[in-house]
């Protein structure tokens, strides 16, 4: 507790999610509270132009009943999203980025960046929409302010052509650019200036609402306008049901209109009126206490606006006839008391307030994505902690001005709503995943949440997306998928402890428990090789594993499925070499990834290789996910390099594998093993001498699935005893292979013909040399025993040497080597059964047997199975 202070990392990629700052950080910038930091921004974003100019029309079209359902349906989506947002935001300290930060830490950097960039784009373009809405309302209210007025003649369902003056596109562009620049100057002033300006936008909006409700309460029949009934039960009854019909593009009922309205269409029209709940969390870096402000402020804004909408449905449906609701676009202005003009002010300031919040949140969102250093292309938008994102603000303003210049955003405005819904779905899915997994680190302060609510919220978001427009839904999902793919390819890897990692962990634990510890059925058997990376010989220091071992490990898997464990043993004391082991493990893991081999790296520190392997073979793995095949290269260099310790170590490893019931695959000629681009031709020859559970057959079939060996054919050589029926044995083996679904040619070699065949000259020379070395070694042992007056000793153990048995082993090995050279000299790969080390024989003798067996065979796999079948005849 009295140690050095731990500096909090600047990025979650450096561990910022889990570190705890022991020092209270000094405030570097103005921080906002719940009211001005969350509630007011959310309220300004939610209360927009749709309420003023479209909501009464929606009530007239859908009726009071379905309008209440519409508000409840859309409000439920944002309410459930707010619940999920509150739970995640209170599960620890939260940095800048708002929903991006939450989604990225829950669903991973790829999902977080893809949804975050879409949400940024939606906010930036939404700012342009709000600016255009404010400018158009201003020019409608004050036509004299237009610089380039445009007059068109329309026939509004009558025989009289009326000239209608509408704002010019160029006026919209000019005023829109000016307003956007003014708003950007406010944003450049920082949070302090924004908090001072925000009430100036909000107070007139609230006053306009007071005027509207005052006018509704004071309205009488045909006062203040024709079609106004005052609060009337008759109007309530008449307007209760829906009146879906065709309308013109302006929303006026027209039997020949281009648009037919339905409940689904109204969902798309109304839903933008409830968006904006992320406006407070977008400014999370500027909040004093995110865990307190975000839940309370966002939920208060959501409930306030939802209640306002529900009450407005009842009031609008009761105060006017249906014709008035459908034809008076600005019913709110017509009914407002005592200042109808205040509604225009409310429309303009509400949209400008929403635009201000969009231009405030979008740059901070982009800066948060850049600060996480996932995409190098976003490095230009990085900011220091507590700083203002000026570069990101410039970029956001550029996008906003570009959209303002376009002037007509009807084609892309639904996509903006899709981006909002995509973000809401991401927040709900994040909370659903974290709540369902319930990891020990999931301890949100906000207790009113449940995974089922988050799941319903996510499903509602998806349903609303398709209700609005399946075309724009596909477009938005395609864009998010492209960004996801780009981030996965070009982005820097980072481990944020996301929910998917926790899900993988729990799934692995559940799968491990379901596998149990009982014997695996042959149909479900997978090779899990334990690969010795550097057991014999020397490799360059920067090469942690023989290059061809990874290639061979891939050959033992079908379509790359399966796991390999790469092991390296470091001699020495664990306490002294623990740092060397960590560095070696990291280097080996990097090498495995470079070779594109699915596997894990493990480094063991032990006094020597024998003790290290004995510990590994007993403890490595869990349950049925323990390694079942030990893979190592054959120590071809032991005599050339005069490595006298290798025979004892080699024999000890094989004996340990036999005792632990592990299969063994020893690769001779590893340096010549082909990679995936080197095509092999010829045969794969199997010398099936002892029953091994079908391992040799299975490995040969796995080789055929690789591109480098797919042009080869399998030959199975069987050794028949002298008095056995060779043809009958051949037929039995063919039937057995047929039942195993394995294509192979069977060749039977009888012991009688074996005895009569002539040995290969090189085999005889190797046999004579082995005899001489064994006789010399045996003579030295006997001399030592006579001198020390002790029994025969070798490798620190008592040995019993039967010279006739030694000669028999040598002779049998000679015959097998001669047979291999006779039939398989040109084979691509040769498999042969591994003979177990004879009991009480010196390890030196066994190495001589093995050297004679592999002599002059360029590429040989020596295989020993274990007491389990790995293939089955049955479906």
CSV table of N, CA and C in Angstrom, one decimal, residues 91-217:
chain,number,residue,atom,x,y,z
A,91,UNK,N,-21.2,0.6,-14.4
A,91,UNK,CA,-20.3,-0.6,-14.1
A,91,UNK,C,-18.8,-0.2,-14.1
A,92,UNK,N,-18.5,1.0,-13.6
A,92,UNK,CA,-17.1,1.4,-13.6
A,92,UNK,C,-16.9,2.8,-14.2
A,93,UNK,N,-15.7,3.2,-14.1
A,93,UNK,CA,-15.4,4.5,-14.6
A,93,UNK,C,-15.5,4.5,-16.2
A,94,UNK,N,-16.0,5.6,-16.7
A,94,UNK,CA,-16.3,5.7,-18.1
A,94,UNK,C,-15.6,6.9,-18.7
A,95,UNK,N,-14.9,6.7,-19.8
A,95,UNK,CA,-14.2,7.7,-20.5
A,95,UNK,C,-15.0,8.3,-21.6
A,96,UNK,N,-14.4,9.1,-22.4
A,96,UNK,CA,-15.1,9.8,-23.5
A,96,UNK,C,-15.5,8.8,-24.5
A,97,UNK,N,-16.6,9.1,-25.3
A,97,UNK,CA,-17.0,8.2,-26.4
A,97,UNK,C,-18.4,7.8,-26.2
A,98,UNK,N,-19.0,7.9,-25.0
A,98,UNK,CA,-20.4,7.6,-24.8
A,98,UNK,C,-20.7,6.2,-25.2
A,99,UNK,N,-21.7,6.0,-26.1
A,99,UNK,CA,-22.2,4.6,-26.4
A,99,UNK,C,-21.1,3.8,-27.1
A,100,UNK,N,-20.2,4.5,-27.8
A,100,UNK,CA,-19.0,3.8,-28.5
A,100,UNK,C,-18.2,3.1,-27.4
A,101,UNK,N,-17.9,3.9,-26.3
A,101,UNK,CA,-17.1,3.3,-25.2
A,101,UNK,C,-17.7,2.1,-24.6
A,102,UNK,N,-19.0,2.2,-24.4
A,102,UNK,CA,-19.8,1.1,-23.8
A,102,UNK,C,-19.8,-0.1,-24.7
A,103,UNK,N,-20.2,0.1,-25.9
A,103,UNK,CA,-20.3,-1.0,-26.9
A,103,UNK,C,-19.0,-1.7,-27.1
A,104,UNK,N,-18.0,-0.8,-27.3
A,104,UNK,CA,-16.6,-1.4,-27.6
A,104,UNK,C,-16.1,-2.3,-26.5
A,105,UNK,N,-16.4,-1.8,-25.2
A,105,UNK,CA,-15.9,-2.6,-24.1
A,105,UNK,C,-16.7,-3.8,-23.8
A,106,UNK,N,-17.9,-3.9,-24.4
A,106,UNK,CA,-18.8,-5.0,-24.2
A,106,UNK,C,-18.8,-6.0,-25.3
A,107,UNK,N,-18.7,-5.5,-26.6
A,107,UNK,CA,-18.7,-6.4,-27.7
A,107,UNK,C,-17.4,-6.4,-28.5
A,108,UNK,N,-16.4,-5.7,-28.0
A,108,UNK,CA,-15.1,-5.8,-28.7
A,108,UNK,C,-14.8,-4.6,-29.6
A,109,UNK,N,-13.6,-4.3,-29.9
A,109,UNK,CA,-13.2,-3.1,-30.6
A,109,UNK,C,-13.8,-3.1,-32.0
A,110,UNK,N,-13.9,-4.2,-32.7
A,110,UNK,CA,-14.4,-4.2,-34.1
A,110,UNK,C,-15.8,-3.7,-34.1
A,111,UNK,N,-16.7,-4.3,-33.3
A,111,UNK,CA,-18.1,-3.9,-33.2
A,111,UNK,C,-18.2,-2.5,-32.7
A,112,UNK,N,-17.4,-2.2,-31.7
A,112,UNK,CA,-17.5,-0.8,-31.1
A,112,UNK,C,-17.2,0.3,-32.2
A,113,UNK,N,-16.1,0.0,-32.9
A,113,UNK,CA,-15.6,1.0,-33.9
A,113,UNK,C,-16.6,1.1,-35.0
A,114,UNK,N,-17.1,0.0,-35.5
A,114,UNK,CA,-18.1,0.0,-36.6
A,114,UNK,C,-19.4,0.7,-36.3
A,115,UNK,N,-19.9,0.4,-35.1
A,115,UNK,CA,-21.2,1.1,-34.7
A,115,UNK,C,-20.8,2.6,-34.3
A,116,UNK,N,-19.7,2.8,-33.7
A,116,UNK,CA,-19.3,4.1,-33.3
A,116,UNK,C,-19.2,5.1,-34.4
A,117,UNK,N,-18.5,4.6,-35.5
A,117,UNK,CA,-18.4,5.5,-36.7
A,117,UNK,C,-19.7,5.7,-37.4
A,118,UNK,N,-20.6,4.7,-37.4
A,118,UNK,CA,-21.9,4.9,-38.0
A,118,UNK,C,-22.7,5.9,-37.1
A,119,UNK,N,-22.6,5.8,-35.8
A,119,UNK,CA,-23.3,6.8,-34.9
A,119,UNK,C,-22.7,8.2,-35.1
A,120,UNK,N,-21.4,8.3,-35.3
A,120,UNK,CA,-20.8,9.6,-35.5
A,120,UNK,C,-21.3,10.2,-36.8
A,121,UNK,N,-21.4,9.4,-37.8
A,121,UNK,CA,-21.9,9.9,-39.1
A,121,UNK,C,-23.3,10.3,-39.0
A,122,UNK,N,-24.1,9.5,-38.3
A,122,UNK,CA,-25.5,9.9,-38.0
A,122,UNK,C,-25.7,11.2,-37.3
A,123,UNK,N,-24.9,11.4,-36.3
A,123,UNK,CA,-24.9,12.7,-35.5
A,123,UNK,C,-24.5,13.9,-36.4
A,124,UNK,N,-23.4,13.7,-37.2
A,124,UNK,CA,-23.0,14.8,-38.1
A,124,UNK,C,-24.0,15.2,-39.1
A,125,UNK,N,-24.6,14.2,-39.8
A,125,UNK,CA,-25.6,14.5,-40.8
A,125,UNK,C,-26.9,15.0,-40.1
A,126,UNK,N,-27.2,14.4,-38.9
A,126,UNK,CA,-28.4,14.9,-38.2
A,126,UNK,C,-28.3,16.4,-37.9
A,127,UNK,N,-27.0,16.9,-37.6
A,127,UNK,CA,-26.8,18.3,-37.4
A,127,UNK,C,-27.2,19.1,-38.6
A,128,UNK,N,-26.9,18.6,-39.8
A,128,UNK,CA,-27.3,19.3,-41.0
A,128,UNK,C,-28.8,19.3,-41.1
A,129,UNK,N,-29.5,18.2,-40.8
A,129,UNK,CA,-30.9,18.2,-40.9
A,129,UNK,C,-31.6,19.2,-40.0
A,130,UNK,N,-31.1,19.3,-38.7
A,130,UNK,CA,-31.7,20.2,-37.8
A,130,UNK,C,-31.5,21.7,-38.3
A,131,UNK,N,-30.3,22.0,-38.8
A,131,UNK,CA,-30.0,23.3,-39.3
A,131,UNK,C,-31.0,23.7,-40.4
A,132,UNK,N,-31.1,22.7,-41.4
A,132,UNK,CA,-32.0,23.0,-42.5
A,132,UNK,C,-33.5,23.2,-42.0
A,133,UNK,N,-33.9,22.4,-41.0
A,133,UNK,CA,-35.2,22.5,-40.5
A,133,UNK,C,-35.4,23.9,-39.9
A,134,UNK,N,-34.4,24.4,-39.1
A,134,UNK,CA,-34.5,25.7,-38.5
A,134,UNK,C,-34.6,26.8,-39.5
A,135,UNK,N,-33.7,26.7,-40.5
A,135,UNK,CA,-33.7,27.7,-41.6
A,135,UNK,C,-35.0,27.8,-42.4
A,136,UNK,N,-35.5,26.6,-42.7
A,136,UNK,CA,-36.7,26.6,-43.5
A,136,UNK,C,-37.9,27.1,-42.7
A,137,UNK,N,-38.0,26.8,-41.4
A,137,UNK,CA,-39.0,27.4,-40.6
A,137,UNK,C,-38.9,28.9,-40.5
A,138,UNK,N,-37.7,29.4,-40.4
A,138,UNK,CA,-37.4,30.8,-40.3
A,138,UNK,C,-37.9,31.5,-41.6
A,139,UNK,N,-37.5,31.0,-42.7
A,139,UNK,CA,-37.9,31.6,-44.0
A,139,UNK,C,-39.4,31.5,-44.3
A,140,UNK,N,-40.0,30.4,-43.7
A,140,UNK,CA,-41.5,30.4,-43.9
A,140,UNK,C,-42.1,31.4,-43.0
A,141,UNK,N,-41.6,31.7,-41.8
A,141,UNK,CA,-42.2,32.6,-40.9
A,141,UNK,C,-41.9,34.1,-41.3
A,142,UNK,N,-40.7,34.3,-41.9
A,142,UNK,CA,-40.3,35.6,-42.3
A,142,UNK,C,-39.9,35.6,-43.8
A,143,UNK,N,-40.9,35.5,-44.7
A,143,UNK,CA,-40.5,35.4,-46.1
A,143,UNK,C,-39.6,36.6,-46.6
A,144,UNK,N,-39.8,37.7,-46.0
A,144,UNK,CA,-39.0,38.9,-46.5
A,144,UNK,C,-37.5,38.7,-46.3
A,145,UNK,N,-37.1,37.7,-45.4
A,145,UNK,CA,-35.7,37.5,-45.1
A,145,UNK,C,-35.0,36.7,-46.3
A,146,UNK,N,-35.8,36.1,-47.2
A,146,UNK,CA,-35.3,35.4,-48.3
A,146,UNK,C,-34.5,36.3,-49.2
A,147,UNK,N,-33.4,35.8,-49.6
A,147,UNK,CA,-32.5,36.5,-50.6
A,147,UNK,C,-33.0,36.2,-52.0
A,148,UNK,N,-33.2,35.0,-52.3
A,148,UNK,CA,-33.6,34.5,-53.6
A,148,UNK,C,-34.9,33.7,-53.5
A,149,UNK,N,-36.0,34.5,-53.4
A,149,UNK,CA,-37.3,33.8,-53.2
A,149,UNK,C,-37.7,33.1,-54.5
A,150,UNK,N,-38.5,32.0,-54.4
A,150,UNK,CA,-38.9,31.2,-55.5
A,150,UNK,C,-40.4,31.0,-55.4
A,151,UNK,N,-41.1,31.3,-56.5
A,151,UNK,CA,-42.5,31.2,-56.6
A,151,UNK,C,-42.9,30.1,-57.6
A,152,UNK,N,-43.8,29.2,-57.1
A,152,UNK,CA,-44.3,28.2,-58.0
A,152,UNK,C,-45.8,28.2,-57.9
A,153,UNK,N,-46.5,27.6,-58.9
A,153,UNK,CA,-47.9,27.5,-59.0
A,153,UNK,C,-48.4,26.1,-58.8
A,154,UNK,N,-49.2,25.9,-57.8
A,154,UNK,CA,-49.7,24.5,-57.6
A,154,UNK,C,-51.2,24.5,-57.5
A,155,UNK,N,-51.8,23.4,-57.8
A,155,UNK,CA,-53.3,23.3,-57.7
A,155,UNK,C,-53.5,22.4,-56.5
A,156,UNK,N,-54.1,22.9,-55.4
A,156,UNK,CA,-54.3,22.2,-54.2
A,156,UNK,C,-55.6,21.5,-54.1
A,157,UNK,N,-55.9,20.6,-55.0
A,157,UNK,CA,-57.1,19.9,-55.0
A,157,UNK,C,-58.3,20.7,-55.4
A,158,UNK,N,-58.1,21.9,-56.0
A,158,UNK,CA,-59.2,22.8,-56.4
A,158,UNK,C,-59.0,23.2,-57.9
A,159,UNK,N,-60.0,23.9,-58.4
A,159,UNK,CA,-59.8,24.4,-59.8
A,159,UNK,C,-59.1,25.7,-59.9
A,160,UNK,N,-58.7,26.3,-58.7
A,160,UNK,CA,-58.0,27.6,-58.7
A,160,UNK,C,-56.6,27.4,-58.5
A,161,UNK,N,-55.8,27.9,-59.4
A,161,UNK,CA,-54.3,27.8,-59.2
A,161,UNK,C,-53.8,28.9,-58.3
A,162,UNK,N,-53.2,28.5,-57.2
A,162,UNK,CA,-52.7,29.5,-56.2
A,162,UNK,C,-51.2,29.6,-56.3
A,163,UNK,N,-50.7,30.8,-56.4
A,163,UNK,CA,-49.2,31.0,-56.3
A,163,UNK,C,-48.7,30.8,-54.9
A,164,UNK,N,-47.7,29.9,-54.7
A,164,UNK,CA,-47.2,29.6,-53.4
A,164,UNK,C,-45.7,29.9,-53.4
A,165,UNK,N,-45.3,30.8,-52.4
A,165,UNK,CA,-43.9,31.1,-52.3
A,165,UNK,C,-43.2,30.2,-51.3
A,166,UNK,N,-42.1,29.6,-51.7
A,166,UNK,CA,-41.4,28.7,-50.8
A,166,UNK,C,-39.9,29.1,-50.8
A,167,UNK,N,-39.2,28.8,-49.7
A,167,UNK,CA,-37.8,29.2,-49.6
A,167,UNK,C,-37.0,28.6,-50.8
A,168,UNK,N,-36.1,29.4,-51.3
A,168,UNK,CA,-35.3,29.0,-52.4
A,168,UNK,C,-34.2,28.0,-51.8
A,169,UNK,N,-33.8,27.1,-52.7
A,169,UNK,CA,-32.7,26.2,-52.3
A,169,UNK,C,-31.4,26.9,-52.0
A,170,UNK,N,-31.2,28.0,-52.7
A,170,UNK,CA,-29.9,28.8,-52.4
A,170,UNK,C,-30.0,29.5,-51.1
A,171,UNK,N,-31.3,30.0,-50.8
A,171,UNK,CA,-31.4,30.6,-49.5
A,171,UNK,C,-31.2,29.6,-48.4
A,172,UNK,N,-31.7,28.4,-48.5
A,172,UNK,CA,-31.4,27.4,-47.5
A,172,UNK,C,-29.9,27.1,-47.4
A,173,UNK,N,-29.2,27.0,-48.5
A,173,UNK,CA,-27.8,26.8,-48.4
A,173,UNK,C,-27.0,27.9,-47.8
A,174,UNK,N,-27.4,29.2,-48.1
A,174,UNK,CA,-26.6,30.3,-47.6
A,174,UNK,C,-26.9,30.4,-46.1
A,175,UNK,N,-28.1,30.5,-45.7
A,175,UNK,CA,-28.4,30.6,-44.3
A,175,UNK,C,-27.9,29.4,-43.5
A,176,UNK,N,-28.1,28.2,-44.1
A,176,UNK,CA,-27.6,27.0,-43.4
A,176,UNK,C,-26.1,27.0,-43.1
A,177,UNK,N,-25.3,27.4,-44.1
A,177,UNK,CA,-23.9,27.5,-43.9
A,177,UNK,C,-23.6,28.5,-42.8
A,178,UNK,N,-24.2,29.7,-42.8
A,178,UNK,CA,-24.0,30.7,-41.8
A,178,UNK,C,-24.3,30.2,-40.4
A,179,UNK,N,-25.5,29.5,-40.3
A,179,UNK,CA,-25.9,29.0,-39.0
A,179,UNK,C,-24.9,27.9,-38.5
A,180,UNK,N,-24.5,27.0,-39.4
A,180,UNK,CA,-23.6,26.0,-39.0
A,180,UNK,C,-22.3,26.5,-38.5
A,181,UNK,N,-21.8,27.6,-39.2
A,181,UNK,CA,-20.5,28.2,-38.8
A,181,UNK,C,-20.7,28.8,-37.4
A,182,UNK,N,-21.8,29.5,-37.2
A,182,UNK,CA,-22.0,30.1,-35.9
A,182,UNK,C,-22.1,29.1,-34.8
A,183,UNK,N,-22.8,28.0,-35.0
A,183,UNK,CA,-22.9,26.9,-34.0
A,183,UNK,C,-21.5,26.3,-33.8
A,184,UNK,N,-20.7,26.2,-34.8
A,184,UNK,CA,-19.4,25.6,-34.6
A,184,UNK,C,-18.5,26.5,-33.8
A,185,UNK,N,-18.7,27.9,-33.9
A,185,UNK,CA,-17.9,28.8,-33.0
A,185,UNK,C,-18.3,28.6,-31.6
A,186,UNK,N,-19.6,28.3,-31.4
A,186,UNK,CA,-20.0,28.0,-30.0
A,186,UNK,C,-19.4,26.7,-29.5
A,187,UNK,N,-19.4,25.7,-30.4
A,187,UNK,CA,-18.8,24.4,-30.0
A,187,UNK,C,-17.3,24.6,-29.7
A,188,UNK,N,-16.6,25.4,-30.5
A,188,UNK,CA,-15.2,25.6,-30.3
A,188,UNK,C,-14.9,26.3,-28.9
A,189,UNK,N,-15.9,27.0,-28.4
A,189,UNK,CA,-15.7,27.6,-27.1
A,189,UNK,C,-15.6,26.7,-25.9
A,190,UNK,N,-16.0,25.4,-26.2
A,190,UNK,CA,-15.9,24.4,-25.1
A,190,UNK,C,-17.1,24.2,-24.4
A,191,UNK,N,-17.1,23.3,-23.4
A,191,UNK,CA,-18.2,22.9,-22.6
A,191,UNK,C,-18.8,24.1,-21.8
A,192,UNK,N,-17.9,24.9,-21.4
A,192,UNK,CA,-18.4,26.1,-20.5
A,192,UNK,C,-19.3,27.0,-21.4
A,193,UNK,N,-18.9,27.3,-22.6
A,193,UNK,CA,-19.7,28.2,-23.4
A,193,UNK,C,-21.0,27.5,-23.8
A,194,UNK,N,-20.9,26.2,-24.1
A,194,UNK,CA,-22.1,25.4,-24.5
A,194,UNK,C,-23.1,25.4,-23.4
A,195,UNK,N,-22.7,25.2,-22.2
A,195,UNK,CA,-23.6,25.2,-21.1
A,195,UNK,C,-24.3,26.5,-20.8
A,196,UNK,N,-23.6,27.6,-21.2
A,196,UNK,CA,-24.2,28.9,-21.0
A,196,UNK,C,-25.2,29.2,-22.1
A,197,UNK,N,-24.9,28.7,-23.3
A,197,UNK,CA,-25.8,29.0,-24.5
A,197,UNK,C,-27.0,28.1,-24.5
A,198,UNK,N,-26.9,26.8,-24.0
A,198,UNK,CA,-28.0,25.9,-24.1
A,198,UNK,C,-29.3,26.3,-23.4
A,199,UNK,N,-29.3,27.0,-22.3
A,199,UNK,CA,-30.5,27.5,-21.7
A,199,UNK,C,-31.2,28.5,-22.6
A,200,UNK,N,-30.4,29.3,-23.4
A,200,UNK,CA,-31.0,30.3,-24.3
A,200,UNK,C,-31.8,29.6,-25.4
A,201,UNK,N,-31.4,28.4,-25.7
A,201,UNK,CA,-32.2,27.6,-26.7
A,201,UNK,C,-33.4,26.9,-26.1
A,202,UNK,N,-33.2,26.5,-24.8
A,202,UNK,CA,-34.2,25.6,-24.2
A,202,UNK,C,-35.4,26.4,-23.6
A,203,UNK,N,-35.1,27.6,-23.0
A,203,UNK,CA,-36.2,28.3,-22.3
A,203,UNK,C,-37.3,28.7,-23.3
A,204,UNK,N,-37.0,29.3,-24.5
A,204,UNK,CA,-38.1,29.6,-25.4
A,204,UNK,C,-38.9,28.4,-25.8
A,205,UNK,N,-38.2,27.2,-25.9
A,205,UNK,CA,-38.9,26.0,-26.3
A,205,UNK,C,-39.9,25.7,-25.2
A,206,UNK,N,-39.5,25.7,-23.9
A,206,UNK,CA,-40.4,25.4,-22.8
A,206,UNK,C,-41.6,26.4,-22.8
A,207,UNK,N,-41.3,27.7,-23.0
A,207,UNK,CA,-42.3,28.7,-23.0
A,207,UNK,C,-43.3,28.5,-24.2
A,208,UNK,N,-42.8,28.0,-25.3
A,208,UNK,CA,-43.7,27.7,-26.4
A,208,UNK,C,-44.6,26.5,-26.1
A,209,UNK,N,-44.1,25.6,-25.3
A,209,UNK,CA,-45.0,24.4,-24.9
A,209,UNK,C,-46.1,24.9,-23.9
A,210,UNK,N,-45.7,25.9,-23.1
A,210,UNK,CA,-46.7,26.4,-22.1
A,210,UNK,C,-47.8,27.1,-22.9
A,211,UNK,N,-47.4,27.9,-24.0
A,211,UNK,CA,-48.4,28.6,-24.8
A,211,UNK,C,-49.3,27.6,-25.5
A,212,UNK,N,-48.7,26.5,-26.0
A,212,UNK,CA,-49.5,25.5,-26.7
A,212,UNK,C,-50.6,24.9,-25.8
A,213,UNK,N,-50.2,24.5,-24.6
A,213,UNK,CA,-51.1,23.8,-23.7
A,213,UNK,C,-52.1,24.8,-23.1
A,214,UNK,N,-51.6,26.1,-23.0
A,214,UNK,CA,-52.6,27.1,-22.5
A,214,UNK,C,-53.7,27.4,-23.6
A,215,UNK,N,-53.2,27.4,-24.9
A,215,UNK,CA,-54.2,27.6,-25.9
A,215,UNK,C,-55.2,26.4,-26.0
A,216,UNK,N,-54.7,25.2,-25.8
A,216,UNK,CA,-55.6,24.0,-25.8
A,216,UNK,C,-56.6,24.1,-24.7
A,217,UNK,N,-56.2,24.5,-23.5
A,217,UNK,CA,-57.2,24.6,-22.4
A,217,UNK,C,-58.2,25.7,-22.6
